Structures are given as structure tokens and as C-alpha cells.
Amino acid sequence: MSGPKIKDTQVVELIGRNRLGSEILRDGLEVAVPARDRGIDLIAYSDLSSNVKKFAARPIQMKASSEASFSIDRKYKRVANLIIAYVWHVHDPNATVTYALTYDEALKIARKCWGRAKGNSASWDRGRYSTSKPSKQLCTLLEPFKMTEGKWWEKVTRTRYRRKFGLRA
């Protein structure tokens, strides 16, 4: 059952952050929230344990929305190893979906959808691609980046996920 659309952007961000943190914890990782907002909303990291041989951490920029939306901004290129997490449909727990891409992965998809070959380079000239109505092509290109069990572990640690790492009921 779909919940009401949330218009308060701060509430959307809080719900998105909590959902994102839950997904990361589910995969056996830890989550830290930076004290200041400088382009990083969360840091996902592997705790030192028998599951990992060395510490691994990745900064995450979250894009949460009550609908489906996609954007990539040139300003995020400067953040090393950044993961951009798109959390869609935060108003409906049954429809919420997360896609996680590196900056380069997101840029490659944006260029496929809106690149110079299609005559839409003007938006990138301003340093940003953005849409609040993702096309079927965009959704198809995002599908391999949909975060399901184990994908956060693999994205952060760059090692194969084993079921024992995550939390189980």
C-alpha cells in the first residue's frame, strides 16, 4: 500500500538516510555520519573482524526522493571513491528502491541518455545532468546497480559477499 507523498525535503532525506543505513547494516557493514555536510552524507565501512583482512570505507552521497529521480553533478568528481546512492519512493516502503553507483558509473549512464550524440550537452555544460522522470532507457541502465542483499558489501569492500557476513533473522 502506497503512503502519502512526502513534500518536506528534510523528512525525505531523513527517511532516505535511515533506509540507506539499514541496507548497509544488513550487509554486515558499519555506518558513520559525518559531523559536517561537505558532500558526503554517510560513510560505509567494514569493521575489522574475521570477515575482512583490512579496513575498507567508502563515502556516500545520498539522493533521496519521494518519486524516481536521477542526477549527477560535476562537483562530486572531487570526492575520491564516492558512491552516489539514489533512494527512490521513500514514501512507500514496499516500492522503495536504492541504486548505488560510483561517480564515473553515473556519468557514463548520464552520457548514454543525454550525451552530445543526442544533442543534449547543454545541461552538462552547466555541470549537471538531472531528471525527475527517468526514461525507460535510464531505468534499464540503472538496473545492474540496484542494491539487493550483498551488494553494499561488494561495493564497499570490493570483495565477494558471503551470506554469513550480513545479519540474519
mmCIF file of C-alpha atoms in Angstrom, residues 24-142:
data_model
loop_
_atom_site.group_PDB
_atom_site.id
_atom_site.type_symbol
_atom_site.label_atom_id
_atom_site.label_comp_id
_atom_site.label_asym_id
_atom_site.label_seq_id
_atom_site.Cartn_x
_atom_site.Cartn_y
_atom_site.Cartn_z
ATOM 1 C CA ILE A 24 24.258 -1.113 4.674
ATOM 2 C CA LEU A 25 23.969 -2.608 8.165
ATOM 3 C CA ARG A 26 22.004 -5.574 6.747
ATOM 4 C CA ASP A 27 25.039 -6.457 4.631
ATOM 5 C CA GLY A 28 27.329 -6.610 7.677
ATOM 6 C CA LEU A 29 28.921 -3.185 7.315
ATOM 7 C CA GLU A 30 29.008 -0.245 9.706
ATOM 8 C CA VAL A 31 27.732 3.296 9.087
ATOM 9 C CA ALA A 32 29.117 6.647 10.198
ATOM 10 C CA VAL A 33 27.531 10.065 9.746
ATOM 11 C CA PRO A 34 29.997 12.933 9.163
ATOM 12 C CA ALA A 35 29.693 15.837 11.591
ATOM 13 C CA ARG A 36 29.585 18.350 8.708
ATOM 14 C CA ASP A 37 27.925 18.191 5.292
ATOM 15 C CA ARG A 38 30.673 18.611 2.733
ATOM 16 C CA GLY A 39 29.241 16.399 0.002
ATOM 17 C CA ILE A 40 29.295 13.177 1.996
ATOM 18 C CA ASP A 41 26.123 12.064 3.765
ATOM 19 C CA LEU A 42 27.283 8.699 5.138
ATOM 20 C CA ILE A 43 30.413 6.587 5.313
ATOM 21 C CA ALA A 44 30.025 2.838 4.953
ATOM 22 C CA TYR A 45 32.886 0.765 6.287
ATOM 23 C CA SER A 46 33.867 -2.771 7.120
ATOM 24 C CA ASP A 47 34.641 -3.329 10.764
ATOM 25 C CA LEU A 48 37.843 -5.188 11.464
ATOM 26 C CA SER A 49 36.812 -8.782 12.044
ATOM 27 C CA SER A 50 37.316 -12.232 10.634
ATOM 28 C CA ASN A 51 35.254 -11.117 7.597
ATOM 29 C CA VAL A 52 37.841 -8.629 6.329
ATOM 30 C CA LYS A 53 41.610 -8.575 6.193
ATOM 31 C CA LYS A 54 41.921 -4.794 6.012
ATOM 32 C CA PHE A 55 39.786 -1.782 6.773
ATOM 33 C CA ALA A 56 37.655 -0.548 3.849
ATOM 34 C CA ALA A 57 35.479 2.546 3.750
ATOM 35 C CA ARG A 58 33.546 4.447 1.080
ATOM 36 C CA PRO A 59 31.914 7.879 1.281
ATOM 37 C CA ILE A 60 28.295 8.065 0.129
ATOM 38 C CA GLN A 61 26.338 10.987 -1.291
ATOM 39 C CA MET A 62 22.643 10.186 -0.984
ATOM 40 C CA LYS A 63 19.916 11.409 -3.332
ATOM 41 C CA ALA A 64 16.576 10.534 -1.701
ATOM 42 C CA SER A 65 13.217 11.303 -3.265
ATOM 43 C CA SER A 66 9.515 10.561 -2.967
ATOM 44 C CA GLU A 67 9.498 9.770 -6.695
ATOM 45 C CA ALA A 68 12.066 8.446 -9.127
ATOM 46 C CA SER A 69 14.828 10.923 -9.988
ATOM 47 C CA PHE A 70 18.398 10.837 -11.220
ATOM 48 C CA SER A 71 21.116 13.465 -11.238
ATOM 49 C CA ILE A 72 24.871 13.707 -11.491
ATOM 50 C CA ASP A 73 26.780 16.867 -10.631
ATOM 51 C CA ARG A 74 30.365 17.657 -11.598
ATOM 52 C CA LYS A 75 31.110 18.832 -8.029
ATOM 53 C CA TYR A 76 31.094 15.188 -6.804
ATOM 54 C CA LYS A 77 34.005 14.241 -9.062
ATOM 55 C CA ARG A 78 36.410 15.664 -6.473
ATOM 56 C CA VAL A 79 35.395 13.179 -3.752
ATOM 57 C CA ALA A 80 37.663 10.118 -4.043
ATOM 58 C CA ASN A 81 35.884 6.726 -4.100
ATOM 59 C CA LEU A 82 32.452 8.356 -3.772
ATOM 60 C CA ILE A 83 29.321 6.244 -4.108
ATOM 61 C CA ILE A 84 26.174 8.086 -5.127
ATOM 62 C CA ALA A 85 23.100 6.354 -3.705
ATOM 63 C CA TYR A 86 19.724 7.102 -5.274
ATOM 64 C CA VAL A 87 16.881 6.157 -2.898
ATOM 65 C CA TRP A 88 13.557 6.340 -4.741
ATOM 66 C CA HIS A 89 9.970 6.251 -3.450
ATOM 67 C CA VAL A 90 10.819 6.816 0.218
ATOM 68 C CA HIS A 91 7.113 7.398 0.925
ATOM 69 C CA ASP A 92 6.282 3.763 0.163
ATOM 70 C CA PRO A 93 8.311 1.059 1.967
ATOM 71 C CA ASN A 94 7.024 -1.552 -0.497
ATOM 72 C CA ALA A 95 8.256 0.417 -3.518
ATOM 73 C CA THR A 96 11.465 1.929 -2.122
ATOM 74 C CA VAL A 97 14.484 1.054 -4.215
ATOM 75 C CA THR A 98 18.142 2.062 -3.982
ATOM 76 C CA TYR A 99 20.689 2.292 -6.774
ATOM 77 C CA ALA A 100 24.367 2.848 -5.921
ATOM 78 C CA LEU A 101 26.917 4.000 -8.464
ATOM 79 C CA THR A 102 30.357 5.495 -8.439
ATOM 80 C CA TYR A 103 30.666 8.962 -9.933
ATOM 81 C CA ASP A 104 32.129 7.507 -13.141
ATOM 82 C CA GLU A 105 29.346 4.905 -13.431
ATOM 83 C CA ALA A 106 26.665 7.586 -13.002
ATOM 84 C CA LEU A 107 28.381 9.895 -15.502
ATOM 85 C CA LYS A 108 28.632 7.095 -18.078
ATOM 86 C CA ILE A 109 24.892 6.391 -17.757
ATOM 87 C CA ALA A 110 24.044 10.109 -17.973
ATOM 88 C CA ARG A 111 26.091 10.461 -21.141
ATOM 89 C CA LYS A 112 24.354 7.454 -22.688
ATOM 90 C CA CYS A 113 20.996 9.069 -22.005
ATOM 91 C CA TRP A 114 21.782 12.744 -22.601
ATOM 92 C CA GLY A 115 25.228 12.909 -24.207
ATOM 93 C CA ARG A 116 26.410 15.013 -27.123
ATOM 94 C CA ALA A 117 25.312 12.365 -29.610
ATOM 95 C CA LYS A 118 21.702 13.140 -28.673
ATOM 96 C CA GLY A 119 22.234 16.892 -28.855
ATOM 97 C CA ASN A 120 21.621 17.489 -25.134
ATOM 98 C CA SER A 121 25.087 18.515 -23.983
ATOM 99 C CA ALA A 122 23.915 21.949 -22.790
ATOM 100 C CA SER A 123 22.887 20.630 -19.377
ATOM 101 C CA TRP A 124 26.328 19.151 -18.772
ATOM 102 C CA ASP A 125 27.917 22.436 -19.795
ATOM 103 C CA ARG A 126 26.380 23.730 -16.562
ATOM 104 C CA GLY A 127 27.986 20.783 -14.745
ATOM 105 C CA ARG A 128 24.878 18.709 -14.091
ATOM 106 C CA TYR A 129 22.518 16.175 -15.592
ATOM 107 C CA SER A 130 19.157 15.787 -13.904
ATOM 108 C CA THR A 131 15.692 14.303 -14.460
ATOM 109 C CA SER A 132 12.660 13.784 -12.262
ATOM 110 C CA LYS A 133 11.111 11.477 -14.864
ATOM 111 C CA PRO A 134 13.653 8.743 -15.655
ATOM 112 C CA SER A 135 13.160 7.217 -19.088
ATOM 113 C CA LYS A 136 12.836 3.502 -19.699
ATOM 114 C CA GLN A 137 16.397 3.570 -21.088
ATOM 115 C CA LEU A 138 17.714 5.180 -17.897
ATOM 116 C CA CYS A 139 15.869 2.695 -15.674
ATOM 117 C CA THR A 140 17.279 -0.197 -17.725
ATOM 118 C CA LEU A 141 20.815 1.200 -17.403
ATOM 119 C CA LEU A 142 20.374 1.597 -13.632
#
